[in-house]
């Protein structure tokens, strides 16, 4: 069984439709795949329908933007309740804040580079959740950079003069809400240090107390040393050890199935589904 529990479609910052992500999952010989768009559940129905037709086991998910004392944290949540008012409101508030933040970044960048809000809208046409990758695509289309990565290395980096943060819920509040409404929260790429600060282990302990179920140990952005450390943290805190690709279509190098979750770990997640 090949299980990949972290992928993105163009509902957030992937480049393919939810249905096409499922087709790509079949081509990559996956048996189980989750769609986990940033802060949006808008692609889940389409993906579920296509996966069903292809005979792939589909896990509905989201990747929830959160913060802890100014540090950005991503929490994957499997089987979120799509109609729970608290979940819906939490995601809506973040998506709205992301639009205002993207507009502010465009204003700052647009003073120095060829970039307008209309350019961004043209590249985020299918997106329910707007993010820096859409600014990257617009900058690339305008000729300022060659790839998304190039734009991220300069103007879009977290330490750039053009970077603006956006509201996101406190991670402990979010984990409590997700778990209380039946979802299964897993800390996404907890050791990825290329995106800004990594949270100390004490925060993972607090998240575990708040209802965190798993740690995404196997991820492209983790070194072998980080994987070893996180595997031990998962073991000690009785958290499920997962792995996934974080596929974004052609928006990133990550390939479906490049990291996977074991059948036993998948079973453990399923057992905690509310
Ligand atoms: P945002 O949530 O708007 O702050 O943007 C962060 C998103 O940008 C992450 O979800 C990543 O998928 C994406 N990202 C980060 N670094 C890169 C990069 N170097 N190339 C392409 N996408 C990136
Ligand atoms: Fe992303
Ligand atoms: Fe993420
Ligand atoms: Zn992701």
PDB file of C-alpha atoms and ligand atoms in Angstrom:
ATOM      1  CA  UNK A   1       0.000   0.000   0.000  1.00  0.00           C
ATOM      2  CA  UNK A   2       1.390   3.408  -1.041  1.00  0.00           C
ATOM      3  CA  UNK A   3      -0.049   6.207   1.060  1.00  0.00           C
ATOM      4  CA  UNK A   4       0.561   9.950   0.438  1.00  0.00           C
ATOM      5  CA  UNK A   5      -1.262  12.237   2.876  1.00  0.00           C
ATOM      6  CA  UNK A   6      -0.220  15.758   1.811  1.00  0.00           C
ATOM      7  CA  UNK A   7      -1.010  17.264  -1.626  1.00  0.00           C
ATOM      8  CA  UNK A   8      -2.203  20.589  -3.050  1.00  0.00           C
ATOM      9  CA  UNK A   9      -4.444  21.524  -5.977  1.00  0.00           C
ATOM     10  CA  UNK A  10      -5.118  24.911  -7.580  1.00  0.00           C
ATOM     11  CA  UNK A  11      -7.733  25.493  -4.889  1.00  0.00           C
ATOM     12  CA  UNK A  12      -4.667  26.753  -2.993  1.00  0.00           C
ATOM     13  CA  UNK A  13      -1.128  26.896  -4.391  1.00  0.00           C
ATOM     14  CA  UNK A  14      -0.900  23.697  -6.443  1.00  0.00           C
ATOM     15  CA  UNK A  15      -1.076  23.928 -10.225  1.00  0.00           C
ATOM     16  CA  UNK A  16      -3.640  21.169 -11.046  1.00  0.00           C
ATOM     17  CA  UNK A  17      -7.362  20.773 -10.472  1.00  0.00           C
ATOM     18  CA  UNK A  18      -8.402  18.493  -7.571  1.00  0.00           C
ATOM     19  CA  UNK A  19      -9.534  15.883 -10.143  1.00  0.00           C
ATOM     20  CA  UNK A  20      -6.171  16.057 -11.916  1.00  0.00           C
ATOM     21  CA  UNK A  21      -4.299  15.576  -8.629  1.00  0.00           C
ATOM     22  CA  UNK A  22      -6.255  12.319  -8.235  1.00  0.00           C
ATOM     23  CA  UNK A  23      -5.382  11.263 -11.804  1.00  0.00           C
ATOM     24  CA  UNK A  24      -1.724  12.024 -11.054  1.00  0.00           C
ATOM     25  CA  UNK A  25      -2.005   9.968  -7.851  1.00  0.00           C
ATOM     26  CA  UNK A  26      -3.224   6.998  -9.858  1.00  0.00           C
ATOM     27  CA  UNK A  27      -0.361   7.437 -12.340  1.00  0.00           C
ATOM     28  CA  UNK A  28       2.041   7.480  -9.358  1.00  0.00           C
ATOM     29  CA  UNK A  29       0.598   4.132  -8.163  1.00  0.00           C
ATOM     30  CA  UNK A  30      -0.784   5.519  -4.915  1.00  0.00           C
ATOM     31  CA  UNK A  31      -3.463   3.494  -3.105  1.00  0.00           C
ATOM     32  CA  UNK A  32      -4.388   6.202  -0.601  1.00  0.00           C
ATOM     33  CA  UNK A  33      -4.126   9.959  -1.153  1.00  0.00           C
ATOM     34  CA  UNK A  34      -5.192  13.013   0.830  1.00  0.00           C
ATOM     35  CA  UNK A  35      -5.897  16.428  -0.682  1.00  0.00           C
ATOM     36  CA  UNK A  36      -4.765  19.055   1.850  1.00  0.00           C
ATOM     37  CA  UNK A  37      -5.145  22.509   0.328  1.00  0.00           C
ATOM     38  CA  UNK A  38      -4.117  25.469   2.477  1.00  0.00           C
ATOM     39  CA  UNK A  39      -7.056  26.846   4.495  1.00  0.00           C
ATOM     40  CA  UNK A  40      -9.769  25.588   2.126  1.00  0.00           C
ATOM     41  CA  UNK A  41     -12.063  22.574   1.782  1.00  0.00           C
ATOM     42  CA  UNK A  42     -13.352  23.728  -1.635  1.00  0.00           C
ATOM     43  CA  UNK A  43     -11.589  20.979  -3.617  1.00  0.00           C
ATOM     44  CA  UNK A  44     -12.571  18.008  -1.496  1.00  0.00           C
ATOM     45  CA  UNK A  45     -15.839  17.026  -3.219  1.00  0.00           C
ATOM     46  CA  UNK A  46     -14.330  17.075  -6.695  1.00  0.00           C
ATOM     47  CA  UNK A  47     -11.305  15.072  -5.547  1.00  0.00           C
ATOM     48  CA  UNK A  48     -13.440  12.506  -3.694  1.00  0.00           C
ATOM     49  CA  UNK A  49     -15.623  11.975  -6.736  1.00  0.00           C
ATOM     50  CA  UNK A  50     -12.669  11.486  -9.093  1.00  0.00           C
ATOM     51  CA  UNK A  51     -10.798   9.235  -6.626  1.00  0.00           C
ATOM     52  CA  UNK A  52     -13.900   7.073  -6.269  1.00  0.00           C
ATOM     53  CA  UNK A  53     -14.088   6.593 -10.027  1.00  0.00           C
ATOM     54  CA  UNK A  54     -10.392   5.702 -10.189  1.00  0.00           C
ATOM     55  CA  UNK A  55     -10.543   3.243  -7.289  1.00  0.00           C
ATOM     56  CA  UNK A  56      -8.213   5.285  -5.084  1.00  0.00           C
ATOM     57  CA  UNK A  57      -8.894   5.603  -1.357  1.00  0.00           C
ATOM     58  CA  UNK A  58      -9.408   9.309  -0.715  1.00  0.00           C
ATOM     59  CA  UNK A  59      -8.720  11.091   2.572  1.00  0.00           C
ATOM     60  CA  UNK A  60     -10.229  14.596   2.768  1.00  0.00           C
ATOM     61  CA  UNK A  61      -7.913  17.076   4.439  1.00  0.00           C
ATOM     62  CA  UNK A  62      -6.767  20.669   4.921  1.00  0.00           C
ATOM     63  CA  UNK A  63      -3.463  22.320   5.790  1.00  0.00           C
ATOM     64  CA  UNK A  64      -4.352  24.936   8.362  1.00  0.00           C
ATOM     65  CA  UNK A  65      -2.140  28.036   8.642  1.00  0.00           C
ATOM     66  CA  UNK A  66      -1.435  28.675  12.333  1.00  0.00           C
ATOM     67  CA  UNK A  67       0.974  30.726  14.447  1.00  0.00           C
ATOM     68  CA  UNK A  68       2.806  30.321  17.708  1.00  0.00           C
ATOM     69  CA  UNK A  69       4.321  33.559  19.061  1.00  0.00           C
ATOM     70  CA  UNK A  70       4.878  34.897  15.563  1.00  0.00           C
ATOM     71  CA  UNK A  71       6.241  31.621  14.171  1.00  0.00           C
ATOM     72  CA  UNK A  72       4.234  30.198  11.263  1.00  0.00           C
ATOM     73  CA  UNK A  73       3.079  26.600  11.792  1.00  0.00           C
ATOM     74  CA  UNK A  74       1.158  24.377   9.353  1.00  0.00           C
ATOM     75  CA  UNK A  75      -1.223  21.765  10.745  1.00  0.00           C
ATOM     76  CA  UNK A  76      -2.647  19.077   8.487  1.00  0.00           C
ATOM     77  CA  UNK A  77      -6.111  17.940   9.521  1.00  0.00           C
ATOM     78  CA  UNK A  78      -7.702  14.813   8.110  1.00  0.00           C
ATOM     79  CA  UNK A  79     -11.471  14.253   7.846  1.00  0.00           C
ATOM     80  CA  UNK A  80     -12.400  17.840   8.876  1.00  0.00           C
ATOM     81  CA  UNK A  81     -16.138  18.389   9.371  1.00  0.00           C
ATOM     82  CA  UNK A  82     -16.955  20.421   6.205  1.00  0.00           C
ATOM     83  CA  UNK A  83     -20.039  22.021   7.740  1.00  0.00           C
ATOM     84  CA  UNK A  84     -18.855  22.668  11.292  1.00  0.00           C
ATOM     85  CA  UNK A  85     -19.319  26.423  11.910  1.00  0.00           C
ATOM     86  CA  UNK A  86     -16.103  26.732  13.943  1.00  0.00           C
ATOM     87  CA  UNK A  87     -13.983  25.116  11.235  1.00  0.00           C
ATOM     88  CA  UNK A  88     -15.678  27.081   8.458  1.00  0.00           C
ATOM     89  CA  UNK A  89     -15.238  30.381  10.346  1.00  0.00           C
ATOM     90  CA  UNK A  90     -11.603  29.664  11.215  1.00  0.00           C
ATOM     91  CA  UNK A  91     -10.680  29.024   7.576  1.00  0.00           C
ATOM     92  CA  UNK A  92     -12.756  31.942   6.253  1.00  0.00           C
ATOM     93  CA  UNK A  93     -11.032  34.396   8.572  1.00  0.00           C
ATOM     94  CA  UNK A  94      -7.583  33.251   7.422  1.00  0.00           C
ATOM     95  CA  UNK A  95      -8.512  33.353   3.725  1.00  0.00           C
ATOM     96  CA  UNK A  96      -9.810  36.925   4.071  1.00  0.00           C
ATOM     97  CA  UNK A  97      -6.643  37.988   5.916  1.00  0.00           C
ATOM     98  CA  UNK A  98      -4.547  36.373   3.189  1.00  0.00           C
ATOM     99  CA  UNK A  99      -6.193  38.552   0.513  1.00  0.00           C
ATOM    100  CA  UNK A 100      -5.508  41.790   2.408  1.00  0.00           C
ATOM    101  CA  UNK A 101      -1.934  40.622   3.041  1.00  0.00           C
ATOM    102  CA  UNK A 102      -1.353  39.683  -0.600  1.00  0.00           C
ATOM    103  CA  UNK A 103      -2.659  43.102  -1.689  1.00  0.00           C
ATOM    104  CA  UNK A 104      -0.277  44.823   0.735  1.00  0.00           C
ATOM    105  CA  UNK A 105       2.677  42.765  -0.529  1.00  0.00           C
ATOM    106  CA  UNK A 106       1.719  43.588  -4.136  1.00  0.00           C
ATOM    107  CA  UNK A 107       1.633  47.297  -3.238  1.00  0.00           C
ATOM    108  CA  UNK A 108       5.141  47.085  -1.751  1.00  0.00           C
ATOM    109  CA  UNK A 109       6.632  44.884  -4.489  1.00  0.00           C
ATOM    110  CA  UNK A 110       4.827  46.779  -7.263  1.00  0.00           C
ATOM    111  CA  UNK A 111       6.776  49.913  -6.398  1.00  0.00           C
ATOM    112  CA  UNK A 112      10.005  48.179  -7.477  1.00  0.00           C
ATOM    113  CA  UNK A 113       8.967  45.347  -9.836  1.00  0.00           C
ATOM    114  CA  UNK A 114       6.387  44.910 -12.614  1.00  0.00           C
ATOM    115  CA  UNK A 115       3.496  43.536 -10.533  1.00  0.00           C
ATOM    116  CA  UNK A 116      -0.142  44.588 -10.123  1.00  0.00           C
ATOM    117  CA  UNK A 117      -3.075  43.081  -8.246  1.00  0.00           C
ATOM    118  CA  UNK A 118      -4.716  42.296 -11.609  1.00  0.00           C
ATOM    119  CA  UNK A 119      -1.654  40.195 -12.523  1.00  0.00           C
ATOM    120  CA  UNK A 120      -2.057  38.215  -9.313  1.00  0.00           C
ATOM    121  CA  UNK A 121      -5.793  37.737  -9.830  1.00  0.00           C
ATOM    122  CA  UNK A 122      -5.025  36.379 -13.304  1.00  0.00           C
ATOM    123  CA  UNK A 123      -2.750  33.729 -11.744  1.00  0.00           C
ATOM    124  CA  UNK A 124      -4.963  32.926  -8.782  1.00  0.00           C
ATOM    125  CA  UNK A 125      -8.107  32.510 -10.869  1.00  0.00           C
ATOM    126  CA  UNK A 126      -8.924  29.020  -9.560  1.00  0.00           C
ATOM    127  CA  UNK A 127      -7.702  29.628  -6.028  1.00  0.00           C
ATOM    128  CA  UNK A 128      -9.908  29.837  -2.970  1.00  0.00           C
ATOM    129  CA  UNK A 129      -6.791  30.567  -0.888  1.00  0.00           C
ATOM    130  CA  UNK A 130      -4.373  33.228  -2.145  1.00  0.00           C
ATOM    131  CA  UNK A 131      -0.705  32.944  -1.225  1.00  0.00           C
ATOM    132  CA  UNK A 132       2.806  34.009  -2.071  1.00  0.00           C
ATOM    133  CA  UNK A 133       3.048  31.356  -4.819  1.00  0.00           C
ATOM    134  CA  UNK A 134       0.443  33.307  -6.814  1.00  0.00           C
ATOM    135  CA  UNK A 135       2.558  36.455  -6.461  1.00  0.00           C
ATOM    136  CA  UNK A 136       5.513  34.366  -7.625  1.00  0.00           C
ATOM    137  CA  UNK A 137       3.620  33.197 -10.725  1.00  0.00           C
ATOM    138  CA  UNK A 138       2.638  36.784 -11.579  1.00  0.00           C
ATOM    139  CA  UNK A 139       6.232  37.986 -11.113  1.00  0.00           C
ATOM    140  CA  UNK A 140       7.486  35.160 -13.355  1.00  0.00           C
ATOM    141  CA  UNK A 141       4.882  35.983 -16.021  1.00  0.00           C
ATOM    142  CA  UNK A 142       5.993  39.634 -15.882  1.00  0.00           C
ATOM    143  CA  UNK A 143       9.592  38.590 -16.490  1.00  0.00           C
ATOM    144  CA  UNK A 144      10.987  39.674 -13.121  1.00  0.00           C
ATOM    145  CA  UNK A 145      12.006  36.096 -12.191  1.00  0.00           C
ATOM    146  CA  UNK A 146      12.467  32.801 -14.033  1.00  0.00           C
ATOM    147  CA  UNK A 147      10.828  30.401 -11.547  1.00  0.00           C
ATOM    148  CA  UNK A 148       8.703  30.396  -8.385  1.00  0.00           C
ATOM    149  CA  UNK A 149      11.822  29.377  -6.462  1.00  0.00           C
ATOM    150  CA  UNK A 150      13.742  32.415  -7.755  1.00  0.00           C
ATOM    151  CA  UNK A 151      10.972  34.756  -6.613  1.00  0.00           C
ATOM    152  CA  UNK A 152      10.899  33.039  -3.199  1.00  0.00           C
ATOM    153  CA  UNK A 153      14.667  33.360  -2.889  1.00  0.00           C
ATOM    154  CA  UNK A 154      14.359  37.148  -3.140  1.00  0.00           C
ATOM    155  CA  UNK A 155      11.255  39.331  -2.832  1.00  0.00           C
ATOM    156  CA  UNK A 156       8.923  36.674  -1.372  1.00  0.00           C
ATOM    157  CA  UNK A 157      11.278  35.295   1.291  1.00  0.00           C
ATOM    158  CA  UNK A 158      10.136  35.474   4.899  1.00  0.00           C
ATOM    159  CA  UNK A 159      12.986  37.873   5.718  1.00  0.00           C
ATOM    160  CA  UNK A 160      12.441  40.113   2.662  1.00  0.00           C
ATOM    161  CA  UNK A 161      11.591  43.805   3.040  1.00  0.00           C
ATOM    162  CA  UNK A 162       8.413  43.057   1.060  1.00  0.00           C
ATOM    163  CA  UNK A 163       7.204  40.281   3.371  1.00  0.00           C
ATOM    164  CA  UNK A 164       3.951  40.919   5.226  1.00  0.00           C
ATOM    165  CA  UNK A 165       2.541  38.376   7.698  1.00  0.00           C
ATOM    166  CA  UNK A 166      -1.161  37.483   7.810  1.00  0.00           C
ATOM    167  CA  UNK A 167      -3.553  36.590  10.620  1.00  0.00           C
ATOM    168  CA  UNK A 168      -3.698  32.885  11.427  1.00  0.00           C
ATOM    169  CA  UNK A 169      -5.165  31.181  14.496  1.00  0.00           C
ATOM    170  CA  UNK A 170      -2.980  30.295  17.465  1.00  0.00           C
ATOM    171  CA  UNK A 171      -1.781  26.743  16.921  1.00  0.00           C
ATOM    172  CA  UNK A 172      -3.018  25.396  20.259  1.00  0.00           C
ATOM    173  CA  UNK A 173      -6.502  26.871  19.712  1.00  0.00           C
ATOM    174  CA  UNK A 174      -6.581  25.430  16.197  1.00  0.00           C
ATOM    175  CA  UNK A 175      -5.468  21.948  17.278  1.00  0.00           C
ATOM    176  CA  UNK A 176      -8.093  21.916  20.074  1.00  0.00           C
ATOM    177  CA  UNK A 177     -10.846  23.038  17.682  1.00  0.00           C
ATOM    178  CA  UNK A 178      -9.846  20.529  15.003  1.00  0.00           C
ATOM    179  CA  UNK A 179      -9.681  17.604  17.427  1.00  0.00           C
ATOM    180  CA  UNK A 180     -12.898  18.603  19.232  1.00  0.00           C
ATOM    181  CA  UNK A 181     -14.770  18.605  15.926  1.00  0.00           C
ATOM    182  CA  UNK A 182     -13.539  15.125  14.987  1.00  0.00           C
ATOM    183  CA  UNK A 183     -10.613  15.937  12.699  1.00  0.00           C
ATOM    184  CA  UNK A 184      -7.206  14.266  13.055  1.00  0.00           C
ATOM    185  CA  UNK A 185      -4.449  16.936  13.320  1.00  0.00           C
ATOM    186  CA  UNK A 186      -0.864  16.224  12.222  1.00  0.00           C
ATOM    187  CA  UNK A 187       1.964  18.780  12.456  1.00  0.00           C
ATOM    188  CA  UNK A 188       3.155  19.396   8.839  1.00  0.00           C
ATOM    189  CA  UNK A 189       6.927  19.529   8.159  1.00  0.00           C
ATOM    190  CA  UNK A 190       7.727  20.351  11.812  1.00  0.00           C
ATOM    191  CA  UNK A 191      11.470  20.525  11.165  1.00  0.00           C
ATOM    192  CA  UNK A 192      11.538  22.493   7.913  1.00  0.00           C
ATOM    193  CA  UNK A 193      14.003  25.297   8.592  1.00  0.00           C
ATOM    194  CA  UNK A 194      14.027  26.876   5.125  1.00  0.00           C
ATOM    195  CA  UNK A 195      10.741  28.712   5.768  1.00  0.00           C
ATOM    196  CA  UNK A 196      11.662  30.614   8.900  1.00  0.00           C
ATOM    197  CA  UNK A 197      11.989  29.626  12.520  1.00  0.00           C
ATOM    198  CA  UNK A 198      11.412  26.015  13.650  1.00  0.00           C
ATOM    199  CA  UNK A 199       9.396  25.654  16.862  1.00  0.00           C
ATOM    200  CA  UNK A 200      11.127  24.102  19.879  1.00  0.00           C
ATOM    201  CA  UNK A 201      10.140  20.603  21.010  1.00  0.00           C
ATOM    202  CA  UNK A 202       8.322  22.136  23.991  1.00  0.00           C
ATOM    203  CA  UNK A 203       5.737  23.537  21.559  1.00  0.00           C
ATOM    204  CA  UNK A 204       5.212  20.067  20.060  1.00  0.00           C
ATOM    205  CA  UNK A 205       4.606  18.844  23.629  1.00  0.00           C
ATOM    206  CA  UNK A 206       1.977  21.553  24.144  1.00  0.00           C
ATOM    207  CA  UNK A 207       0.383  20.680  20.806  1.00  0.00           C
ATOM    208  CA  UNK A 208       0.277  17.016  21.842  1.00  0.00           C
ATOM    209  CA  UNK A 209      -1.534  17.996  25.047  1.00  0.00           C
ATOM    210  CA  UNK A 210      -3.990  20.038  22.965  1.00  0.00           C
ATOM    211  CA  UNK A 211      -4.905  16.985  20.873  1.00  0.00           C
ATOM    212  CA  UNK A 212      -2.254  16.677  18.176  1.00  0.00           C
ATOM    213  CA  UNK A 213      -2.303  13.147  16.747  1.00  0.00           C
ATOM    214  CA  UNK A 214       0.749  12.938  14.502  1.00  0.00           C
ATOM    215  CA  UNK A 215       4.039  14.361  13.249  1.00  0.00           C
ATOM    216  CA  UNK A 216       4.937  14.501   9.548  1.00  0.00           C
ATOM    217  CA  UNK A 217       8.466  13.141  10.000  1.00  0.00           C
ATOM    218  CA  UNK A 218       9.250  12.096   6.422  1.00  0.00           C
ATOM    219  CA  UNK A 219       9.202  15.260   4.289  1.00  0.00           C
ATOM    220  CA  UNK A 220      11.501  16.643   1.574  1.00  0.00           C
ATOM    221  CA  UNK A 221      12.357  19.702   3.682  1.00  0.00           C
ATOM    222  CA  UNK A 222      13.771  17.565   6.543  1.00  0.00           C
ATOM    223  CA  UNK A 223      17.394  16.464   6.731  1.00  0.00           C
ATOM    224  CA  UNK A 224      18.243  12.952   7.959  1.00  0.00           C
ATOM    225  CA  UNK A 225      19.223  14.482  11.299  1.00  0.00           C
ATOM    226  CA  UNK A 226      15.834  16.215  11.610  1.00  0.00           C
ATOM    227  CA  UNK A 227      14.006  13.011  10.668  1.00  0.00           C
ATOM    228  CA  UNK A 228      15.866  11.154  13.400  1.00  0.00           C
ATOM    229  CA  UNK A 229      15.061  13.795  16.016  1.00  0.00           C
ATOM    230  CA  UNK A 230      11.396  14.015  15.009  1.00  0.00           C
ATOM    231  CA  UNK A 231      11.019  10.222  14.943  1.00  0.00           C
ATOM    232  CA  UNK A 232      12.222  10.135  18.561  1.00  0.00           C
ATOM    233  CA  UNK A 233       9.889  12.995  19.547  1.00  0.00           C
ATOM    234  CA  UNK A 234       6.961  11.136  17.943  1.00  0.00           C
ATOM    235  CA  UNK A 235       7.888   7.934  19.771  1.00  0.00           C
ATOM    236  CA  UNK A 236       8.242   9.674  23.128  1.00  0.00           C
ATOM    237  CA  UNK A 237       4.989  11.664  22.842  1.00  0.00           C
ATOM    238  CA  UNK A 238       3.042   8.743  21.339  1.00  0.00           C
ATOM    239  CA  UNK A 239       2.383  10.671  18.122  1.00  0.00           C
ATOM    240  CA  UNK A 240       1.750   8.891  14.820  1.00  0.00           C
ATOM    241  CA  UNK A 241       4.833   9.049  12.541  1.00  0.00           C
ATOM    242  CA  UNK A 242       3.716  10.050   9.029  1.00  0.00           C
ATOM    243  CA  UNK A 243       5.385  10.960   5.744  1.00  0.00           C
ATOM    244  CA  UNK A 244       4.160  12.634   2.577  1.00  0.00           C
ATOM    245  CA  UNK A 245       5.168  14.450  -0.588  1.00  0.00           C
ATOM    246  CA  UNK A 246       3.583  17.919  -0.149  1.00  0.00           C
ATOM    247  CA  UNK A 247       2.921  17.781  -3.908  1.00  0.00           C
ATOM    248  CA  UNK A 248       2.126  21.154  -5.588  1.00  0.00           C
ATOM    249  CA  UNK A 249       1.898  20.021  -9.242  1.00  0.00           C
ATOM    250  CA  UNK A 250       4.537  21.856 -11.259  1.00  0.00           C
ATOM    251  CA  UNK A 251       4.738  24.586  -8.581  1.00  0.00           C
ATOM    252  CA  UNK A 252       7.425  22.695  -6.640  1.00  0.00           C
ATOM    253  CA  UNK A 253       9.839  19.836  -7.260  1.00  0.00           C
ATOM    254  CA  UNK A 254       8.002  17.520  -4.804  1.00  0.00           C
ATOM    255  CA  UNK A 255       6.760  14.359  -6.552  1.00  0.00           C
ATOM    256  CA  UNK A 256       3.759  12.280  -5.464  1.00  0.00           C
ATOM    257  CA  UNK A 257       4.808   9.319  -3.312  1.00  0.00           C
ATOM    258  CA  UNK A 258       8.379  10.568  -2.757  1.00  0.00           C
ATOM    259  CA  UNK A 259       7.667  10.191   0.970  1.00  0.00           C
ATOM    260  CA  UNK A 260       4.883   7.946   2.255  1.00  0.00           C
ATOM    261  CA  UNK A 261       3.012   6.930   5.413  1.00  0.00           C
ATOM    262  CA  UNK A 262       3.102   3.305   6.576  1.00  0.00           C
ATOM    263  CA  UNK A 263      -0.128   1.268   6.532  1.00  0.00           C
ATOM    264  CA  UNK A 264       0.103   0.905  10.339  1.00  0.00           C
ATOM    265  CA  UNK A 265       0.383   4.670  10.819  1.00  0.00           C
ATOM    266  CA  UNK A 266      -2.523   5.234   8.427  1.00  0.00           C
ATOM    267  CA  UNK A 267      -4.619   2.769  10.436  1.00  0.00           C
ATOM    268  CA  UNK A 268      -3.749   4.639  13.636  1.00  0.00           C
ATOM    269  CA  UNK A 269      -4.972   7.919  12.079  1.00  0.00           C
ATOM    270  CA  UNK A 270      -8.180   6.284  10.844  1.00  0.00           C
ATOM    271  CA  UNK A 271      -8.870   4.880  14.324  1.00  0.00           C
ATOM    272  CA  UNK A 272      -8.947   8.427  15.737  1.00  0.00           C
ATOM    273  CA  UNK A 273     -11.326   9.826  13.131  1.00  0.00           C
ATOM    274  CA  UNK A 274     -14.245  11.467  14.940  1.00  0.00           C
TER     275      UNK A 274
HETATM  276  P1  LIG B   1       2.058  31.789   2.135  1.00  0.00           P
HETATM  277  O1  LIG B   1       1.226  30.734   2.816  1.00  0.00           O
HETATM  278  O2  LIG B   1       1.224  32.674   1.294  1.00  0.00           O
HETATM  279  O3  LIG B   1       2.908  32.552   3.117  1.00  0.00           O
HETATM  280  O4  LIG B   1       3.050  31.052   1.151  1.00  0.00           O
HETATM  281  C1  LIG B   1       3.737  29.903   1.590  1.00  0.00           C
HETATM  282  C2  LIG B   1       3.624  28.826   0.550  1.00  0.00           C
HETATM  283  O5  LIG B   1       4.580  29.077  -0.449  1.00  0.00           O
HETATM  284  C3  LIG B   1       3.935  27.433   1.077  1.00  0.00           C
HETATM  285  O6  LIG B   1       2.746  26.731   1.273  1.00  0.00           O
HETATM  286  C4  LIG B   1       4.724  26.769   0.001  1.00  0.00           C
HETATM  287  O7  LIG B   1       3.924  25.838  -0.707  1.00  0.00           O
HETATM  288  C5  LIG B   1       5.079  27.864  -0.957  1.00  0.00           C
HETATM  289  N1  LIG B   1       6.538  27.996  -1.083  1.00  0.00           N
HETATM  290  C6  LIG B   1       7.415  28.275  -0.118  1.00  0.00           C
HETATM  291  N2  LIG B   1       8.664  28.336  -0.602  1.00  0.00           N
HETATM  292  C7  LIG B   1       8.571  28.071  -1.927  1.00  0.00           C
HETATM  293  C8  LIG B   1       9.516  27.982  -2.979  1.00  0.00           C
HETATM  294  N3  LIG B   1      10.822  28.181  -2.769  1.00  0.00           N
HETATM  295  N4  LIG B   1       9.050  27.679  -4.205  1.00  0.00           N
HETATM  296  C9  LIG B   1       7.753  27.484  -4.419  1.00  0.00           C
HETATM  297  N5  LIG B   1       6.815  27.549  -3.461  1.00  0.00           N
HETATM  298  C10 LIG B   1       7.217  27.851  -2.232  1.00  0.00           C
HETATM  299 FE1  LIG B   2       1.932  25.417  -0.338  1.00  0.00          FE
HETATM  300 FE1  LIG B   3       3.017  23.522   4.522  1.00  0.00          FE
HETATM  301 ZN1  LIG B   4       1.643  21.671   2.089  1.00  0.00          ZN
END
